[in-house]
PDB file of C-alpha atoms in Angstrom:
ATOM      1  CA  GLU X 128     -31.028  24.924  28.162  1.00 54.00           C
ATOM      2  CA  ALA X 129     -27.658  24.607  29.921  1.00 57.00           C
ATOM      3  CA  ASP X 130     -25.704  21.396  29.353  1.00 90.00           C
ATOM      4  CA  ILE X 131     -24.416  21.100  32.876  1.00 96.00           C
ATOM      5  CA  TYR X 132     -25.969  18.632  35.251  1.00 96.00           C
ATOM      6  CA  GLN X 133     -25.837  18.281  38.987  1.00 97.00           C
ATOM      7  CA  THR X 134     -26.972  15.335  41.060  1.00 97.00           C
ATOM      8  CA  PRO X 135     -28.554  14.951  43.466  1.00 97.00           C
ATOM      9  CA  ARG X 136     -30.769  18.054  43.380  1.00 96.00           C
ATOM     10  CA  TYR X 137     -31.722  17.521  47.010  1.00 97.00           C
ATOM     11  CA  LEU X 138     -29.990  15.450  49.680  1.00 97.00           C
ATOM     12  CA  VAL X 139     -30.792  15.013  53.362  1.00 97.00           C
ATOM     13  CA  ILE X 140     -28.239  13.008  55.327  1.00 96.00           C
ATOM     14  CA  GLY X 141     -27.068  12.440  58.882  1.00 96.00           C
ATOM     15  CA  THR X 142     -23.945  13.820  60.501  1.00 97.00           C
ATOM     16  CA  GLY X 143     -20.757  11.915  59.773  1.00 96.00           C
ATOM     17  CA  LYS X 144     -21.809  10.519  56.420  1.00 96.00           C
ATOM     18  CA  LYS X 145     -19.601  10.787  53.352  1.00 96.00           C
ATOM     19  CA  ILE X 146     -21.254  12.449  50.383  1.00 96.00           C
ATOM     20  CA  THR X 147     -20.315  13.210  46.809  1.00 97.00           C
ATOM     21  CA  LEU X 148     -22.063  15.832  44.736  1.00 98.00           C
ATOM     22  CA  GLU X 149     -21.795  15.105  41.043  1.00 98.00           C
ATOM     23  CA  CYS X 150     -21.332  17.654  38.287  1.00 98.00           C
ATOM     24  CA  SER X 151     -21.033  16.904  34.594  1.00 98.00           C
ATOM     25  CA  GLN X 152     -20.959  19.129  31.540  1.00 97.00           C
ATOM     26  CA  THR X 153     -21.210  18.184  27.887  1.00 94.00           C
ATOM     27  CA  MET X 154     -19.910  21.428  26.422  1.00 93.00           C
ATOM     28  CA  GLY X 155     -16.227  20.494  26.464  1.00 92.00           C
ATOM     29  CA  HIS X 156     -15.441  23.415  28.773  1.00 93.00           C
ATOM     30  CA  ASP X 157     -12.011  23.224  30.322  1.00 93.00           C
ATOM     31  CA  LYS X 158     -12.771  25.356  33.378  1.00 93.00           C
ATOM     32  CA  MET X 159     -15.117  24.218  36.122  1.00 95.00           C
ATOM     33  CA  TYR X 160     -16.120  25.704  39.464  1.00 95.00           C
ATOM     34  CA  TRP X 161     -17.984  24.988  42.680  1.00 96.00           C
ATOM     35  CA  TYR X 162     -19.806  27.778  44.495  1.00 95.00           C
ATOM     36  CA  GLN X 163     -21.542  27.630  47.869  1.00 95.00           C
ATOM     37  CA  GLN X 164     -24.684  29.678  48.360  1.00 93.00           C
ATOM     38  CA  ASP X 165     -26.997  29.875  51.360  1.00 88.00           C
ATOM     39  CA  PRO X 166     -30.633  30.784  50.517  1.00 79.00           C
ATOM     40  CA  GLY X 167     -30.971  34.451  49.615  1.00 76.00           C
ATOM     41  CA  MET X 168     -27.267  35.037  50.081  1.00 83.00           C
ATOM     42  CA  GLU X 169     -24.070  35.622  48.132  1.00 85.00           C
ATOM     43  CA  LEU X 170     -22.160  33.157  45.959  1.00 91.00           C
ATOM     44  CA  HIS X 171     -18.828  32.018  47.337  1.00 91.00           C
ATOM     45  CA  LEU X 172     -16.196  30.219  45.255  1.00 92.00           C
ATOM     46  CA  ILE X 173     -14.929  27.122  47.082  1.00 94.00           C
ATOM     47  CA  HIS X 174     -13.090  25.193  44.339  1.00 95.00           C
ATOM     48  CA  TYR X 175     -12.124  25.590  40.720  1.00 93.00           C
ATOM     49  CA  SER X 176     -10.269  23.735  38.002  1.00 94.00           C
ATOM     50  CA  TYR X 177      -8.620  24.956  34.831  1.00 92.00           C
ATOM     51  CA  GLY X 178      -8.391  21.502  33.287  1.00 93.00           C
ATOM     52  CA  VAL X 179      -7.784  17.816  33.888  1.00 96.00           C
ATOM     53  CA  ASN X 180      -5.671  17.153  37.000  1.00 96.00           C
ATOM     54  CA  SER X 181      -5.887  20.819  37.984  1.00 94.00           C
ATOM     55  CA  THR X 182      -7.751  21.833  41.146  1.00 95.00           C
ATOM     56  CA  GLU X 183      -7.503  24.958  43.284  1.00 92.00           C
ATOM     57  CA  LYS X 184      -9.131  26.199  46.449  1.00 92.00           C
ATOM     58  CA  GLY X 185     -11.400  29.182  46.122  1.00 88.00           C
ATOM     59  CA  ASP X 186     -11.946  32.276  48.207  1.00 82.00           C
ATOM     60  CA  LEU X 187     -14.059  30.598  50.882  1.00 84.00           C
ATOM     61  CA  SER X 188     -12.455  27.928  52.994  1.00 81.00           C
ATOM     62  CA  SER X 189     -14.240  24.604  52.663  1.00 85.00           C
ATOM     63  CA  GLU X 190     -13.775  21.163  54.152  1.00 90.00           C
ATOM     64  CA  SER X 191     -14.815  19.622  50.870  1.00 94.00           C
ATOM     65  CA  THR X 192     -12.457  18.233  48.243  1.00 95.00           C
ATOM     66  CA  VAL X 193     -12.717  17.979  44.469  1.00 97.00           C
ATOM     67  CA  SER X 194     -11.135  15.998  41.667  1.00 97.00           C
ATOM     68  CA  ARG X 195     -10.856  16.490  37.916  1.00 97.00           C
ATOM     69  CA  ILE X 196      -9.906  13.242  36.258  1.00 97.00           C
ATOM     70  CA  ARG X 197     -12.018  13.845  33.151  1.00 96.00           C
ATOM     71  CA  THR X 198     -12.794  17.103  31.409  1.00 96.00           C
ATOM     72  CA  GLU X 199     -16.537  16.705  31.739  1.00 97.00           C
ATOM     73  CA  HIS X 200     -16.675  15.629  35.375  1.00 98.00           C
ATOM     74  CA  PHE X 201     -15.964  17.647  38.554  1.00 98.00           C
ATOM     75  CA  PRO X 202     -17.297  15.910  41.677  1.00 98.00           C
ATOM     76  CA  LEU X 203     -17.239  17.474  45.135  1.00 97.00           C
ATOM     77  CA  THR X 204     -16.804  15.249  48.206  1.00 96.00           C
ATOM     78  CA  LEU X 205     -17.398  15.759  51.909  1.00 94.00           C
ATOM     79  CA  GLU X 206     -15.724  12.989  53.907  1.00 94.00           C
ATOM     80  CA  SER X 207     -17.756  13.592  57.054  1.00 95.00           C
ATOM     81  CA  ALA X 208     -20.776  15.827  56.719  1.00 95.00           C
ATOM     82  CA  ARG X 209     -21.770  18.189  59.549  1.00 95.00           C
ATOM     83  CA  PRO X 210     -24.793  20.482  60.018  1.00 96.00           C
ATOM     84  CA  SER X 211     -22.587  23.486  59.143  1.00 94.00           C
ATOM     85  CA  HIS X 212     -22.264  22.021  55.615  1.00 95.00           C
ATOM     86  CA  THR X 213     -25.978  22.560  55.027  1.00 95.00           C
ATOM     87  CA  SER X 214     -26.165  24.816  51.992  1.00 95.00           C
ATOM     88  CA  GLN X 215     -26.722  24.921  48.251  1.00 96.00           C
ATOM     89  CA  TYR X 216     -23.784  23.938  46.071  1.00 97.00           C
ATOM     90  CA  LEU X 217     -23.653  25.284  42.526  1.00 97.00           C
ATOM     91  CA  CYS X 218     -21.412  23.870  39.827  1.00 98.00           C
ATOM     92  CA  ALA X 219     -20.410  25.943  36.807  1.00 96.00           C
ATOM     93  CA  SER X 220     -18.180  25.688  33.764  1.00 95.00           C
ATOM     94  CA  SER X 221     -16.693  28.011  31.161  1.00 92.00           C
ATOM     95  CA  GLU X 222     -14.464  27.790  28.145  1.00 86.00           C
ATOM     96  CA  THR X 223     -11.081  29.373  27.687  1.00 78.00           C
ATOM     97  CA  GLY X 224     -10.993  32.272  25.338  1.00 75.00           C
ATOM     98  CA  SER X 225     -10.669  35.991  25.030  1.00 72.00           C
ATOM     99  CA  GLY X 226     -13.491  38.052  26.350  1.00 77.00           C
ATOM    100  CA  ALA X 227     -15.577  37.768  29.463  1.00 83.00           C
ATOM    101  CA  ASN X 228     -15.364  34.536  31.400  1.00 86.00           C
ATOM    102  CA  VAL X 229     -19.049  33.644  31.190  1.00 90.00           C
ATOM    103  CA  LEU X 230     -20.058  30.825  33.501  1.00 93.00           C
ATOM    104  CA  THR X 231     -22.775  28.301  32.743  1.00 95.00           C
ATOM    105  CA  PHE X 232     -24.348  27.067  35.966  1.00 96.00           C
ATOM    106  CA  GLY X 233     -26.090  23.876  36.898  1.00 97.00           C
ATOM    107  CA  ALA X 234     -29.352  23.923  38.831  1.00 95.00           C
ATOM    108  CA  GLY X 235     -27.598  23.263  42.125  1.00 96.00           C
ATOM    109  CA  SER X 236     -27.524  20.592  44.809  1.00 97.00           C
ATOM    110  CA  ARG X 237     -29.257  21.499  48.045  1.00 96.00           C
ATOM    111  CA  LEU X 238     -27.654  19.651  50.944  1.00 97.00           C
ATOM    112  CA  THR X 239     -29.178  19.331  54.412  1.00 97.00           C
ATOM    113  CA  VAL X 240     -27.155  17.659  57.152  1.00 97.00           C
ATOM    114  CA  LEU X 241     -29.108  16.657  60.236  1.00 96.00           C
TER     115      LEU X 241
ATOM    116  CA  GLY N 213     -26.257  25.528  58.781  1.00 36.00           C
ATOM    117  CA  GLU N 214     -24.463  28.751  59.512  1.00 37.00           C
ATOM    118  CA  SER N 215     -25.109  31.413  56.889  1.00 36.00           C
ATOM    119  CA  VAL N 216     -22.199  32.789  54.961  1.00 40.00           C
ATOM    120  CA  GLY N 217     -22.188  36.438  53.922  1.00 45.00           C
ATOM    121  CA  LEU N 218     -24.740  39.178  53.852  1.00 52.00           C
ATOM    122  CA  HIS N 219     -28.493  39.113  53.241  1.00 60.00           C
ATOM    123  CA  LEU N 220     -29.379  40.504  49.849  1.00 75.00           C
ATOM    124  CA  PRO N 221     -30.905  43.979  49.449  1.00 88.00           C
ATOM    125  CA  THR N 222     -34.351  44.036  47.836  1.00 91.00           C
ATOM    126  CA  LEU N 223     -35.684  46.327  45.107  1.00 94.00           C
ATOM    127  CA  SER N 224     -39.454  46.471  44.587  1.00 96.00           C
ATOM    128  CA  VAL N 225     -40.679  47.809  41.255  1.00 96.00           C
ATOM    129  CA  GLN N 226     -44.122  48.225  39.747  1.00 97.00           C
ATOM    130  CA  GLU N 227     -44.757  46.159  36.637  1.00 97.00           C
ATOM    131  CA  GLY N 228     -44.081  48.256  33.546  1.00 97.00           C
ATOM    132  CA  ASP N 229     -41.666  50.603  35.285  1.00 97.00           C
ATOM    133  CA  ASN N 230     -37.931  50.613  34.644  1.00 97.00           C
ATOM    134  CA  SER N 231     -35.600  48.942  37.154  1.00 97.00           C
ATOM    135  CA  ILE N 232     -32.086  49.998  38.015  1.00 96.00           C
ATOM    136  CA  ILE N 233     -29.897  47.562  39.902  1.00 95.00           C
ATOM    137  CA  ASN N 234     -26.583  48.817  41.178  1.00 93.00           C
ATOM    138  CA  CYS N 235     -23.290  47.139  41.951  1.00 92.00           C
ATOM    139  CA  ALA N 236     -20.006  48.384  43.328  1.00 90.00           C
ATOM    140  CA  TYR N 237     -16.926  46.467  42.303  1.00 88.00           C
ATOM    141  CA  SER N 238     -13.562  46.356  43.986  1.00 81.00           C
ATOM    142  CA  ASN N 239     -10.840  45.475  41.524  1.00 84.00           C
ATOM    143  CA  SER N 240      -9.786  48.277  39.193  1.00 84.00           C
ATOM    144  CA  ALA N 241      -7.822  45.704  37.163  1.00 85.00           C
ATOM    145  CA  SER N 242     -10.943  43.777  36.136  1.00 87.00           C
ATOM    146  CA  ASP N 243     -11.373  43.450  32.379  1.00 88.00           C
ATOM    147  CA  TYR N 244     -14.957  42.359  32.167  1.00 91.00           C
ATOM    148  CA  PHE N 245     -18.147  42.800  34.127  1.00 93.00           C
ATOM    149  CA  ILE N 246     -21.033  40.411  33.829  1.00 94.00           C
ATOM    150  CA  TRP N 247     -24.626  40.407  35.044  1.00 95.00           C
ATOM    151  CA  TYR N 248     -26.395  37.198  36.021  1.00 96.00           C
ATOM    152  CA  LYS N 249     -30.034  36.497  36.851  1.00 96.00           C
ATOM    153  CA  GLN N 250     -30.909  33.789  39.362  1.00 95.00           C
ATOM    154  CA  GLU N 251     -34.505  32.634  39.567  1.00 94.00           C
ATOM    155  CA  SER N 252     -35.771  30.715  42.554  1.00 91.00           C
ATOM    156  CA  GLY N 253     -34.521  27.123  42.580  1.00 88.00           C
ATOM    157  CA  LYS N 254     -32.157  27.632  39.661  1.00 91.00           C
ATOM    158  CA  GLY N 255     -28.537  28.459  39.030  1.00 94.00           C
ATOM    159  CA  PRO N 256     -27.535  31.935  37.830  1.00 95.00           C
ATOM    160  CA  GLN N 257     -27.956  32.650  34.116  1.00 95.00           C
ATOM    161  CA  PHE N 258     -25.919  35.054  32.005  1.00 95.00           C
ATOM    162  CA  ILE N 259     -27.682  38.264  30.983  1.00 96.00           C
ATOM    163  CA  ILE N 260     -25.118  40.646  29.533  1.00 96.00           C
ATOM    164  CA  ASP N 261     -21.465  41.596  29.864  1.00 94.00           C
ATOM    165  CA  ILE N 262     -19.403  44.713  29.286  1.00 95.00           C
ATOM    166  CA  ARG N 263     -15.711  45.209  28.716  1.00 93.00           C
ATOM    167  CA  SER N 264     -13.818  47.676  30.861  1.00 93.00           C
ATOM    168  CA  ASN N 265     -13.065  49.952  27.888  1.00 94.00           C
ATOM    169  CA  MET N 266     -16.776  50.581  27.350  1.00 96.00           C
ATOM    170  CA  ASP N 267     -19.189  52.639  29.410  1.00 96.00           C
ATOM    171  CA  LYS N 268     -22.474  51.376  28.022  1.00 97.00           C
ATOM    172  CA  ARG N 269     -23.833  48.278  26.370  1.00 97.00           C
ATOM    173  CA  GLN N 270     -27.400  47.473  25.387  1.00 97.00           C
ATOM    174  CA  GLY N 271     -29.207  44.201  25.026  1.00 95.00           C
ATOM    175  CA  GLN N 272     -32.825  43.241  24.695  1.00 93.00           C
ATOM    176  CA  ARG N 273     -34.640  45.369  27.317  1.00 96.00           C
ATOM    177  CA  VAL N 274     -31.431  45.627  29.340  1.00 98.00           C
ATOM    178  CA  THR N 275     -28.669  48.211  29.454  1.00 98.00           C
ATOM    179  CA  VAL N 276     -25.473  47.998  31.470  1.00 97.00           C
ATOM    180  CA  LEU N 277     -23.612  51.148  32.468  1.00 97.00           C
ATOM    181  CA  LEU N 278     -20.041  51.156  33.725  1.00 96.00           C
ATOM    182  CA  ASN N 279     -18.444  54.013  35.646  1.00 94.00           C
ATOM    183  CA  LYS N 280     -14.824  53.154  36.241  1.00 92.00           C
ATOM    184  CA  THR N 281     -14.117  56.394  38.079  1.00 92.00           C
ATOM    185  CA  VAL N 282     -16.266  55.341  41.020  1.00 92.00           C
ATOM    186  CA  LYS N 283     -16.095  51.579  40.337  1.00 91.00           C
ATOM    187  CA  HIS N 284     -19.821  51.351  39.783  1.00 92.00           C
ATOM    188  CA  LEU N 285     -21.892  49.141  37.536  1.00 92.00           C
ATOM    189  CA  SER N 286     -25.620  49.265  36.917  1.00 95.00           C
ATOM    190  CA  LEU N 287     -28.174  47.120  35.124  1.00 96.00           C
ATOM    191  CA  GLN N 288     -31.238  48.847  33.762  1.00 97.00           C
ATOM    192  CA  ILE N 289     -34.274  46.765  32.854  1.00 98.00           C
ATOM    193  CA  ALA N 290     -36.876  48.492  30.718  1.00 97.00           C
ATOM    194  CA  ALA N 291     -40.600  47.854  31.202  1.00 97.00           C
ATOM    195  CA  THR N 292     -40.072  45.396  34.048  1.00 97.00           C
ATOM    196  CA  GLN N 293     -42.201  42.253  33.860  1.00 97.00           C
ATOM    197  CA  PRO N 294     -43.170  39.678  36.510  1.00 96.00           C
ATOM    198  CA  GLY N 295     -40.744  37.240  34.877  1.00 96.00           C
ATOM    199  CA  ASP N 296     -37.922  39.597  35.787  1.00 97.00           C
ATOM    200  CA  SER N 297     -38.405  38.810  39.481  1.00 97.00           C
ATOM    201  CA  ALA N 298     -35.153  37.177  40.538  1.00 96.00           C
ATOM    202  CA  VAL N 299     -31.863  37.841  42.241  1.00 95.00           C
ATOM    203  CA  TYR N 300     -29.365  39.750  40.108  1.00 96.00           C
ATOM    204  CA  PHE N 301     -25.627  39.385  40.609  1.00 94.00           C
ATOM    205  CA  CYS N 302     -22.821  41.380  39.082  1.00 93.00           C
ATOM    206  CA  ALA N 303     -19.491  39.649  38.559  1.00 92.00           C
ATOM    207  CA  GLU N 304     -16.043  40.725  37.486  1.00 90.00           C
ATOM    208  CA  ASN N 305     -13.032  38.948  36.085  1.00 85.00           C
ATOM    209  CA  ILE N 306      -9.496  39.758  35.106  1.00 75.00           C
ATOM    210  CA  GLY N 307      -8.927  38.255  31.690  1.00 65.00           C
ATOM    211  CA  GLY N 308      -5.544  36.706  32.341  1.00 59.00           C
ATOM    212  CA  TYR N 309      -6.652  34.958  35.523  1.00 61.00           C
ATOM    213  CA  GLN N 310     -10.195  34.117  34.506  1.00 71.00           C
ATOM    214  CA  LYS N 311     -11.345  33.730  38.093  1.00 75.00           C
ATOM    215  CA  VAL N 312     -14.756  35.285  38.522  1.00 84.00           C
ATOM    216  CA  THR N 313     -15.741  37.227  41.627  1.00 85.00           C
ATOM    217  CA  PHE N 314     -19.420  37.789  42.351  1.00 88.00           C
ATOM    218  CA  GLY N 315     -20.938  40.832  44.004  1.00 85.00           C
ATOM    219  CA  THR N 316     -23.499  40.783  46.804  1.00 83.00           C
ATOM    220  CA  GLY N 317     -26.589  40.526  44.609  1.00 90.00           C
ATOM    221  CA  THR N 318     -29.941  42.320  44.617  1.00 94.00           C
ATOM    222  CA  LYS N 319     -33.375  40.738  44.836  1.00 94.00           C
ATOM    223  CA  LEU N 320     -35.818  42.293  42.375  1.00 96.00           C
ATOM    224  CA  GLN N 321     -39.513  41.997  43.219  1.00 96.00           C
ATOM    225  CA  VAL N 322     -41.965  43.027  40.526  1.00 96.00           C
ATOM    226  CA  ILE N 323     -45.332  44.175  41.825  1.00 95.00           C
ATOM    227  CA  PRO N 324     -48.182  43.313  39.409  1.00 92.00           C
TER     228      PRO N 324
END
């Protein structure tokens, strides 16, 4: 069982609300990622971090922001949610090392903005 | 919300038959290729990886083939079972950069 946790699993909110999706991992991984995935669709990288105080934007433009103050924690925030933000958000982590960069994923947070 | 990207292709296979899932990759500089399985309502899970200097790697009931000439990767699942029904993604990364890029994905449906 993966040691990476996302909360909430499901969230339904109104337009304009601020939301934070939480992601925590207990594996001591230094790299963490956020992917956006619509049902039955591709995975798109929106943010990643290579360590504490390091954050980068991914390949897909996103209005969300992230922070990495602690190794184990990588929250994603939307200041003002809109219906176009409705999607599933997947958090992942991996450790630095030689070899393939194998990601461990959380179960996802499914966001619906009304 | 507005969908991002393409709908996934679907592969339907009879239970007990072998499945072959294909993936085309784009970056000839990629060092590693990785296959993930995503079941409904879950995040993707690692299946198997292969380094770019190999052309074949076998796991339990799975085999990955890499053809660098045509930038093609395939995942073969032997004796497909209902529990294999999922979406399968290939991914690639360049070792020095570590950023992982995912392919389109294929939905595998196993017919009992």
